[in-house]
Amino acid sequence: MTFPNRTFRFLVVNPELPHFDRTSGGLRLFTFIELLREAGASCDYLVSTPQAERQRIGETDYQRYRERLASVGVRLLETSVGAALRANNYDVVLFEFFHVAQPFLKLVRIQQPRARIVVDSVDLSFLRWHAKADLSGRREDRTHAEAIEAAELETYRSADLVLTLTDDEAQELARRIPGLPTFNLPNIHSLNHRSVGEHPLPSLLFIGSFTHEPNVDAVRWFGQEIWPLIRARHPTARWVIIGANAPPDIAGMTDEGIEFKGRVPDTSPYLDEAWISIAPLRFGAGMKGKVGEALAWGLPVVTTEFGAQGYGVQDRVSVVLGDSAEAFAEGVIWLLDDTARRSQIGLAGQNAIRERFSRQAVAHAIPELLKKIDALPVRRREAWRHLQRARLALQAFWEKHLAWRI
């Protein structure tokens, strides 16, 4: 569905390009932009820290992701947010993550008073940090969570609309900020079919970046408390760990059937041969990409309640759940013991992705989102806005015509 008399102009602001082949968040963002373009919207994309992004991923990948955006008709802007707002008129300014939006909220209100500000939460960060504090019991973790919560909620109050990943997170925001418009945009997954048979040995797979603290905790917990219970029942079992930036203790986990691979260019061969995907996450928020990726592959998943958040899967139907070390190990063994069981759980999980989180399923929500954005009221603060715009115009004139001479 398109809007024949209405072309929405989006500016997307993010510290990085959408890494559609590296992270679930990158795939979700890129697919979302594709769907916006298919609905008739135009999109400019601005990397808020381009030099840092080039250093992170290298110039070759920077240009590759840039060209991929261009292939779907997206213009990459290499300028400041203020300059982009001065040079173009937008209907929507979309910020990825609350902390990216924070420095620019007033600037958007001043320079583009009719533009709606949409903040993509990606996940509610403060819930993740509160969950960590619940787990650790440390006062400093609670203090950190409270500081994140205050900043995050204040940013959402200043926005016109917040994108959430799950119904639970939308309800959480409704409870804390009554009347705040939200819209669910979940993870988006491509369905795959395993092209080779299972590895001859019972094989478990963990995939996750170790710059994300819940993944570090998950692998340590699994290695210390769960893996020995599984090896006692299946002495030939192997556990493959994939992920960049692992701390030394995880990178050195190579004994007793453990194979640490680090970052790999393609996870497909490992997803193909694994018997089970594991996601032993003890804290977190939002939807977990590693869980959705495995489900979309038809690979049976053993995870925790945290890991299953947002997917609407059922224990021992489309996923296997275990929140204690013993329950998690028992769930893995339950699947290792029965080939038909693994096939049944894997197929049910893949069907859950097809119905709600495939590209086709999410595409139907985009016209509804555009309608909701179009109906949002414009926030007006005329006198203050004009004064601020005059100040910014003077500052820009000074920087462009006078400051360089001095």
Short mmCIF file of C-alpha atoms in Angstrom, two decimals:
data_model
loop_
_atom_site.label_atom_id
_atom_site.label_comp_id
_atom_site.label_asym_id
_atom_site.label_seq_id
_atom_site.Cartn_x
_atom_site.Cartn_y
_atom_site.Cartn_z
CA MET A 1 0.00 0.00 0.00
CA THR A 2 1.31 3.49 -0.89
CA PHE A 3 0.08 7.02 -0.25
CA PRO A 4 -0.50 8.46 -3.74
CA ASN A 5 -0.93 12.06 -2.55
CA ARG A 6 1.69 11.89 0.16
CA THR A 7 5.41 11.21 -0.05
CA PHE A 8 7.01 10.74 3.35
CA ARG A 9 10.56 12.03 3.57
CA PHE A 10 12.62 10.24 6.22
CA LEU A 11 15.99 11.15 7.68
CA VAL A 12 17.52 8.17 9.50
CA VAL A 13 20.28 9.01 11.98
CA ASN A 14 22.47 6.21 13.32
CA PRO A 15 26.11 5.96 14.50
CA GLU A 16 26.68 3.16 12.00
CA LEU A 17 25.51 1.86 8.66
CA PRO A 18 22.96 -0.98 8.74
CA HIS A 19 25.14 -4.11 9.02
CA PHE A 20 22.47 -6.38 7.53
CA ASP A 21 24.85 -9.36 7.31
CA ARG A 22 26.41 -8.98 10.77
CA THR A 23 23.72 -8.15 13.31
CA SER A 24 20.00 -8.73 13.70
CA GLY A 25 19.58 -5.02 14.46
CA GLY A 26 21.31 -4.13 11.21
CA LEU A 27 19.13 -6.56 9.25
CA ARG A 28 15.98 -5.21 10.91
CA LEU A 29 16.91 -1.60 10.12
CA PHE A 30 17.91 -2.29 6.52
CA THR A 31 14.76 -4.32 5.85
CA PHE A 32 12.65 -1.60 7.48
CA ILE A 33 14.18 1.00 5.16
CA GLU A 34 13.55 -1.28 2.17
CA LEU A 35 9.91 -1.61 3.20
CA LEU A 36 9.58 2.16 3.62
CA ARG A 37 10.92 2.65 0.10
CA GLU A 38 8.48 0.07 -1.25
CA ALA A 39 5.66 2.00 0.46
CA GLY A 40 6.69 5.12 -1.46
CA ALA A 41 8.73 6.93 1.19
CA SER A 42 12.07 8.57 0.43
CA CYS A 43 15.00 8.08 2.80
CA ASP A 44 18.21 9.89 3.56
CA TYR A 45 20.64 8.09 5.85
CA LEU A 46 23.14 9.95 8.04
CA VAL A 47 25.94 8.25 9.97
CA SER A 48 26.40 10.47 13.02
CA THR A 49 30.00 9.33 13.61
CA PRO A 50 31.31 8.46 10.13
CA GLN A 51 35.01 8.41 10.95
CA ALA A 52 34.48 6.09 13.90
CA GLU A 53 32.34 3.84 11.69
CA ARG A 54 35.07 3.70 9.03
CA GLN A 55 37.59 2.69 11.70
CA ARG A 56 35.26 0.06 13.14
CA ILE A 57 34.48 -1.79 9.93
CA GLY A 58 37.14 -0.62 7.45
CA GLU A 59 36.77 1.37 4.25
CA THR A 60 35.93 -1.66 2.11
CA ASP A 61 32.91 -2.65 4.19
CA TYR A 62 31.92 1.00 4.61
CA GLN A 63 31.63 1.37 0.85
CA ARG A 64 29.89 -2.02 0.54
CA TYR A 65 27.14 -1.04 2.99
CA ARG A 66 26.90 2.39 1.38
CA GLU A 67 26.38 0.85 -2.05
CA ARG A 68 23.75 -1.51 -0.66
CA LEU A 69 21.77 1.47 0.64
CA ALA A 70 22.13 3.20 -2.72
CA SER A 71 20.80 0.07 -4.47
CA VAL A 72 17.42 0.55 -2.76
CA GLY A 73 17.34 4.28 -3.48
CA VAL A 74 18.67 5.62 -0.19
CA ARG A 75 20.97 8.64 -0.18
CA LEU A 76 23.85 8.55 2.32
CA LEU A 77 24.57 12.01 3.73
CA GLU A 78 28.10 12.76 4.86
CA THR A 79 27.42 15.91 6.85
CA SER A 80 26.24 16.99 10.29
CA VAL A 81 22.68 16.58 11.50
CA GLY A 82 22.28 20.36 11.61
CA ALA A 83 23.49 20.77 8.04
CA ALA A 84 21.15 18.00 6.82
CA LEU A 85 18.20 19.69 8.52
CA ARG A 86 19.09 23.07 7.02
CA ALA A 87 19.44 21.68 3.50
CA ASN A 88 16.38 19.39 3.35
CA ASN A 89 12.79 19.24 4.53
CA TYR A 90 11.74 16.04 6.29
CA ASP A 91 8.47 14.62 7.49
CA VAL A 92 10.16 12.19 9.88
CA VAL A 93 13.52 12.21 11.63
CA LEU A 94 14.19 8.68 12.85
CA PHE A 95 16.90 8.08 15.45
CA GLU A 96 18.30 4.62 16.16
CA PHE A 97 18.70 4.30 19.97
CA PHE A 98 17.68 6.86 22.56
CA HIS A 99 21.26 8.01 23.21
CA VAL A 100 21.65 8.97 19.54
CA ALA A 101 18.50 11.11 19.73
CA GLN A 102 19.42 12.92 22.96
CA PRO A 103 21.82 15.55 21.55
CA PHE A 104 19.62 16.42 18.57
CA LEU A 105 16.05 16.62 19.86
CA LYS A 106 16.00 20.40 20.36
CA LEU A 107 17.83 20.95 17.09
CA VAL A 108 15.14 19.07 15.15
CA ARG A 109 12.35 20.98 16.92
CA ILE A 110 13.99 24.29 16.03
CA GLN A 111 15.05 23.63 12.45
CA GLN A 112 12.26 21.27 11.37
CA PRO A 113 9.28 22.11 13.59
CA ARG A 114 6.84 20.14 11.44
CA ALA A 115 8.94 16.98 11.32
CA ARG A 116 7.89 14.13 13.59
CA ILE A 117 10.64 12.71 15.78
CA VAL A 118 10.63 8.91 15.94
CA VAL A 119 13.04 7.09 18.25
CA ASP A 120 13.70 3.43 17.55
CA SER A 121 14.36 1.98 20.98
CA VAL A 122 15.95 -1.20 19.48
CA ASP A 123 15.35 -2.48 23.00
CA LEU A 124 14.52 -0.77 26.29
CA SER A 125 18.05 -0.48 27.62
CA PHE A 126 17.04 0.25 31.19
CA LEU A 127 15.19 -3.07 31.43
CA ARG A 128 18.37 -4.90 30.45
CA TRP A 129 20.42 -3.08 33.08
CA HIS A 130 17.80 -3.59 35.78
CA ALA A 131 17.79 -7.30 34.94
CA LYS A 132 21.55 -7.35 35.33
CA ALA A 133 21.24 -5.64 38.71
CA ASP A 134 18.64 -8.22 39.77
CA LEU A 135 21.12 -10.95 38.86
CA SER A 136 24.23 -9.43 40.43
CA GLY A 137 22.65 -7.80 43.48
CA ARG A 138 25.28 -5.06 43.28
CA ARG A 139 24.30 -1.51 44.24
CA GLU A 140 26.48 0.01 41.52
CA ASP A 141 24.60 -2.00 38.87
CA ARG A 142 21.29 -0.72 40.21
CA THR A 143 22.54 2.87 40.23
CA HIS A 144 23.67 2.51 36.63
CA ALA A 145 20.29 1.06 35.62
CA GLU A 146 18.45 3.93 37.30
CA ALA A 147 20.59 6.52 35.51
CA ILE A 148 19.95 4.83 32.14
CA GLU A 149 16.24 4.65 32.91
CA ALA A 150 15.99 8.38 33.69
CA ALA A 151 17.83 9.41 30.51
CA GLU A 152 16.03 6.95 28.29
CA LEU A 153 12.53 7.81 29.47
CA GLU A 154 13.22 11.54 29.23
CA THR A 155 14.26 11.07 25.60
CA TYR A 156 11.10 9.11 24.82
CA ARG A 157 8.95 11.83 26.43
CA SER A 158 10.48 14.35 24.01
CA ALA A 159 9.77 12.19 20.95
CA ASP A 160 6.57 11.98 18.95
CA LEU A 161 6.65 8.20 18.56
CA VAL A 162 8.77 5.34 19.90
CA LEU A 163 9.34 2.09 18.02
CA THR A 164 9.40 -0.97 20.25
CA LEU A 165 10.22 -4.57 19.44
CA THR A 166 7.69 -6.37 21.63
CA ASP A 167 4.21 -5.96 23.09
CA ASP A 168 5.67 -6.23 26.59
CA GLU A 169 8.00 -3.30 25.98
CA ALA A 170 5.17 -1.21 24.53
CA GLN A 171 3.11 -1.94 27.63
CA GLU A 172 6.06 -1.04 29.85
CA LEU A 173 6.36 2.36 28.18
CA ALA A 174 2.59 2.91 28.41
CA ARG A 175 2.80 2.28 32.15
CA ARG A 176 5.72 4.68 32.67
CA ILE A 177 4.74 7.38 30.14
CA PRO A 178 0.94 7.31 29.74
CA GLY A 179 -0.19 8.56 26.37
CA LEU A 180 3.16 8.10 24.62
CA PRO A 181 2.54 6.86 21.06
CA THR A 182 4.39 3.62 20.32
CA PHE A 183 4.49 1.18 17.42
CA ASN A 184 5.82 -2.38 17.39
CA LEU A 185 8.47 -3.10 14.77
CA PRO A 186 9.91 -6.53 15.63
CA ASN A 187 13.04 -8.26 14.42
CA ILE A 188 12.74 -9.30 10.79
CA HIS A 189 14.17 -12.64 9.66
CA SER A 190 14.76 -14.41 6.37
CA LEU A 191 13.66 -18.04 6.33
CA ASN A 192 16.34 -20.58 5.41
CA HIS A 193 16.54 -24.31 4.85
CA ARG A 194 19.40 -26.42 6.12
CA SER A 195 21.38 -27.65 3.13
CA VAL A 196 23.48 -30.38 4.78
CA GLY A 197 22.90 -33.00 7.43
CA GLU A 198 23.76 -32.75 11.11
CA HIS A 199 27.34 -33.14 12.26
CA PRO A 200 28.19 -36.75 13.20
CA LEU A 201 28.76 -35.66 16.81
CA PRO A 202 26.07 -34.06 19.00
CA SER A 203 26.68 -30.36 18.30
CA LEU A 204 25.60 -27.20 20.11
CA LEU A 205 26.04 -23.72 18.67
CA PHE A 206 26.29 -20.30 20.31
CA ILE A 207 26.45 -17.14 18.17
CA GLY A 208 26.85 -13.66 19.61
CA SER A 209 29.10 -10.62 19.77
CA PHE A 210 31.04 -10.32 23.01
CA THR A 211 30.82 -6.55 23.04
CA HIS A 212 27.30 -7.27 24.32
CA GLU A 213 27.57 -8.02 28.04
CA PRO A 214 24.66 -10.52 28.27
CA ASN A 215 26.53 -12.76 25.79
CA VAL A 216 29.68 -12.77 27.93
CA ASP A 217 27.66 -13.76 30.99
CA ALA A 218 25.74 -16.40 29.01
CA VAL A 219 28.84 -18.23 27.76
CA ARG A 220 30.54 -18.14 31.15
CA TRP A 221 27.45 -19.45 32.90
CA PHE A 222 26.90 -22.19 30.34
CA GLY A 223 30.56 -23.24 30.42
CA GLN A 224 30.83 -23.35 34.18
CA GLU A 225 27.46 -24.78 35.25
CA ILE A 226 25.65 -26.35 32.30
CA TRP A 227 28.22 -27.81 29.91
CA PRO A 228 29.59 -30.32 32.49
CA LEU A 229 26.05 -31.68 33.04
CA ILE A 230 25.59 -32.22 29.30
CA ARG A 231 29.01 -33.82 28.83
CA ALA A 232 28.24 -36.25 31.63
CA ARG A 233 25.31 -37.58 29.57
CA HIS A 234 26.83 -37.07 26.10
CA PRO A 235 30.63 -37.38 26.39
CA THR A 236 31.15 -36.87 22.65
CA ALA A 237 29.13 -33.64 22.48
CA ARG A 238 30.80 -30.58 20.97
CA TRP A 239 30.06 -26.92 21.60
CA VAL A 240 30.92 -24.36 18.91
CA ILE A 241 31.21 -20.70 19.95
CA ILE A 242 31.08 -17.94 17.33
CA GLY A 243 31.52 -14.26 18.12
CA ALA A 244 33.93 -11.36 17.86
CA ASN A 245 35.76 -9.53 20.66
CA ALA A 246 35.67 -12.36 23.19
CA PRO A 247 37.50 -11.82 26.49
CA PRO A 248 40.57 -14.06 27.03
CA ASP A 249 38.80 -16.57 29.29
CA ILE A 250 36.17 -17.25 26.59
CA ALA A 251 38.60 -17.21 23.66
CA GLY A 252 40.65 -19.79 25.60
CA MET A 253 37.74 -22.22 26.08
CA THR A 254 39.08 -25.00 23.85
CA ASP A 255 38.99 -28.04 26.14
CA GLU A 256 36.44 -30.81 26.61
CA GLY A 257 34.74 -30.60 23.22
CA ILE A 258 34.62 -26.78 23.04
CA GLU A 259 35.55 -25.12 19.74
CA PHE A 260 35.98 -21.34 19.81
CA LYS A 261 35.78 -19.87 16.30
CA GLY A 262 35.70 -16.13 16.97
CA ARG A 263 34.24 -13.99 14.21
CA VAL A 264 33.40 -15.89 11.01
CA PRO A 265 32.48 -14.44 7.60
CA ASP A 266 29.38 -16.63 7.29
CA THR A 267 27.44 -18.46 9.99
CA SER A 268 25.49 -20.60 7.52
CA PRO A 269 27.77 -23.69 7.60
CA TYR A 270 27.62 -23.76 11.38
CA LEU A 271 23.84 -23.36 11.48
CA ASP A 272 23.57 -26.15 8.90
CA GLU A 273 25.51 -28.76 10.89
CA ALA A 274 24.47 -27.90 14.46
CA TRP A 275 22.00 -30.07 16.27
CA ILE A 276 20.84 -27.35 18.66
CA SER A 277 21.27 -23.59 19.04
CA ILE A 278 21.72 -22.40 22.62
CA ALA A 279 21.04 -18.94 24.06
CA PRO A 280 21.63 -19.15 27.84
CA LEU A 281 20.89 -15.47 28.48
CA ARG A 282 20.32 -14.50 32.10
CA PHE A 283 19.49 -10.84 31.44
CA GLY A 284 18.58 -8.68 28.48
CA ALA A 285 15.74 -6.84 26.76
CA GLY A 286 14.06 -6.72 23.38
CA MET A 287 14.30 -9.59 20.90
CA LYS A 288 17.45 -11.67 20.62
CA GLY A 289 18.78 -11.96 17.10
CA LYS A 290 20.59 -15.23 17.73
CA VAL A 291 17.30 -16.84 18.77
CA GLY A 292 15.38 -15.57 15.75
CA GLU A 293 18.19 -16.51 13.35
CA ALA A 294 18.23 -20.10 14.57
CA LEU A 295 14.44 -20.37 14.57
CA ALA A 296 14.33 -19.02 11.01
CA TRP A 297 16.87 -21.69 10.04
CA GLY A 298 14.67 -24.46 11.42
CA LEU A 299 17.24 -25.20 14.12
CA PRO A 300 15.81 -26.16 17.54
CA VAL A 301 16.63 -23.59 20.21
CA VAL A 302 17.20 -23.99 23.92
CA THR A 303 17.06 -20.68 25.75
CA THR A 304 15.77 -18.88 28.82
CA GLU A 305 12.72 -16.70 29.35
CA PHE A 306 14.94 -13.70 28.61
CA GLY A 307 16.12 -15.27 25.38
CA ALA A 308 12.60 -16.05 24.19
CA GLN A 309 11.22 -12.55 24.85
CA GLY A 310 9.07 -11.19 22.06
CA TYR A 311 8.90 -14.32 19.90
CA GLY A 312 5.70 -15.75 21.37
CA VAL A 313 7.09 -19.29 21.35
CA GLN A 314 5.92 -22.13 23.60
CA ASP A 315 8.10 -24.36 25.73
CA ARG A 316 8.52 -27.88 24.30
CA VAL A 317 6.42 -26.84 21.27
CA SER A 318 8.46 -24.33 19.25
CA VAL A 319 11.41 -23.82 21.63
CA VAL A 320 12.82 -25.38 24.81
CA LEU A 321 13.11 -23.19 27.91
CA GLY A 322 15.26 -23.54 31.01
CA ASP A 323 16.12 -20.79 33.49
CA SER A 324 18.24 -22.81 35.93
CA ALA A 325 21.44 -24.65 35.03
CA GLU A 326 19.76 -27.98 35.66
CA ALA A 327 16.64 -27.15 33.62
CA PHE A 328 18.70 -25.80 30.74
CA ALA A 329 20.93 -28.88 30.66
CA GLU A 330 17.90 -31.17 30.84
CA GLY A 331 16.32 -29.34 27.89
CA VAL A 332 19.45 -29.76 25.78
CA ILE A 333 19.71 -33.46 26.66
CA TRP A 334 15.99 -33.94 25.90
CA LEU A 335 16.67 -32.77 22.35
CA LEU A 336 20.00 -34.55 21.91
CA ASP A 337 18.33 -37.83 22.78
CA ASP A 338 15.74 -37.74 19.97
CA THR A 339 16.19 -36.83 16.29
CA ALA A 340 12.45 -36.61 15.61
CA ARG A 341 12.04 -34.28 18.58
CA ARG A 342 14.69 -31.93 17.23
CA SER A 343 13.03 -31.88 13.82
CA GLN A 344 9.58 -31.22 15.27
CA ILE A 345 10.72 -28.35 17.53
CA GLY A 346 12.81 -26.83 14.74
CA LEU A 347 9.93 -26.88 12.25
CA ALA A 348 7.51 -25.33 14.76
CA GLY A 349 10.00 -22.57 15.55
CA GLN A 350 10.46 -21.78 11.87
CA ASN A 351 6.70 -21.57 11.40
CA ALA A 352 6.50 -19.06 14.26
CA ILE A 353 9.01 -16.85 12.44
CA ARG A 354 7.16 -17.21 9.12
CA GLU A 355 3.85 -16.13 10.60
CA ARG A 356 4.98 -13.05 12.55
CA PHE A 357 8.60 -12.09 11.89
CA SER A 358 9.31 -12.77 8.24
CA ARG A 359 9.77 -9.93 5.77
CA GLN A 360 6.34 -10.62 4.31
CA ALA A 361 4.66 -10.55 7.72
CA VAL A 362 6.23 -7.25 8.82
CA ALA A 363 5.60 -5.57 5.43
CA HIS A 364 1.88 -5.47 6.20
CA ALA A 365 2.54 -3.21 9.20
CA ILE A 366 4.35 -0.42 7.32
CA PRO A 367 1.26 1.37 5.88
CA GLU A 368 -0.25 1.30 9.38
CA LEU A 369 2.92 2.90 10.77
CA LEU A 370 2.86 5.65 8.14
CA LYS A 371 -0.78 6.38 8.91
CA LYS A 372 0.03 6.66 12.60
CA ILE A 373 2.93 9.03 11.92
CA ASP A 374 0.76 11.15 9.61
CA ALA A 375 -1.86 11.52 12.36
CA LEU A 376 0.62 12.68 15.01
CA PRO A 377 0.10 16.29 16.12
CA VAL A 378 2.80 18.87 15.40
CA ARG A 379 4.37 20.24 18.57
CA ARG A 380 4.39 24.05 18.48
CA ARG A 381 6.47 26.47 20.51
CA GLU A 382 6.48 29.37 18.05
CA ALA A 383 8.16 32.28 19.87
CA TRP A 384 10.88 30.10 21.40
CA ARG A 385 11.37 28.35 18.06
CA HIS A 386 11.87 31.58 16.12
CA LEU A 387 14.38 32.92 18.63
CA GLN A 388 16.34 29.68 18.53
CA ARG A 389 16.29 29.56 14.73
CA ALA A 390 17.59 33.12 14.59
CA ARG A 391 20.40 32.22 16.96
CA LEU A 392 21.34 29.18 14.88
CA ALA A 393 21.22 31.21 11.66
CA LEU A 394 23.58 33.79 13.15
CA GLN A 395 25.89 31.04 14.37
CA ALA A 396 25.93 29.41 10.92
CA PHE A 397 26.61 32.79 9.24
CA TRP A 398 29.47 33.44 11.66
CA GLU A 399 31.04 30.03 11.07
CA LYS A 400 30.67 30.18 7.28
CA HIS A 401 31.59 33.81 6.51
CA LEU A 402 33.54 35.30 9.42
CA ALA A 403 35.12 32.80 11.80
CA TRP A 404 37.46 31.30 9.20
CA ARG A 405 38.85 34.75 8.43
CA ILE A 406 39.81 35.23 12.06
#
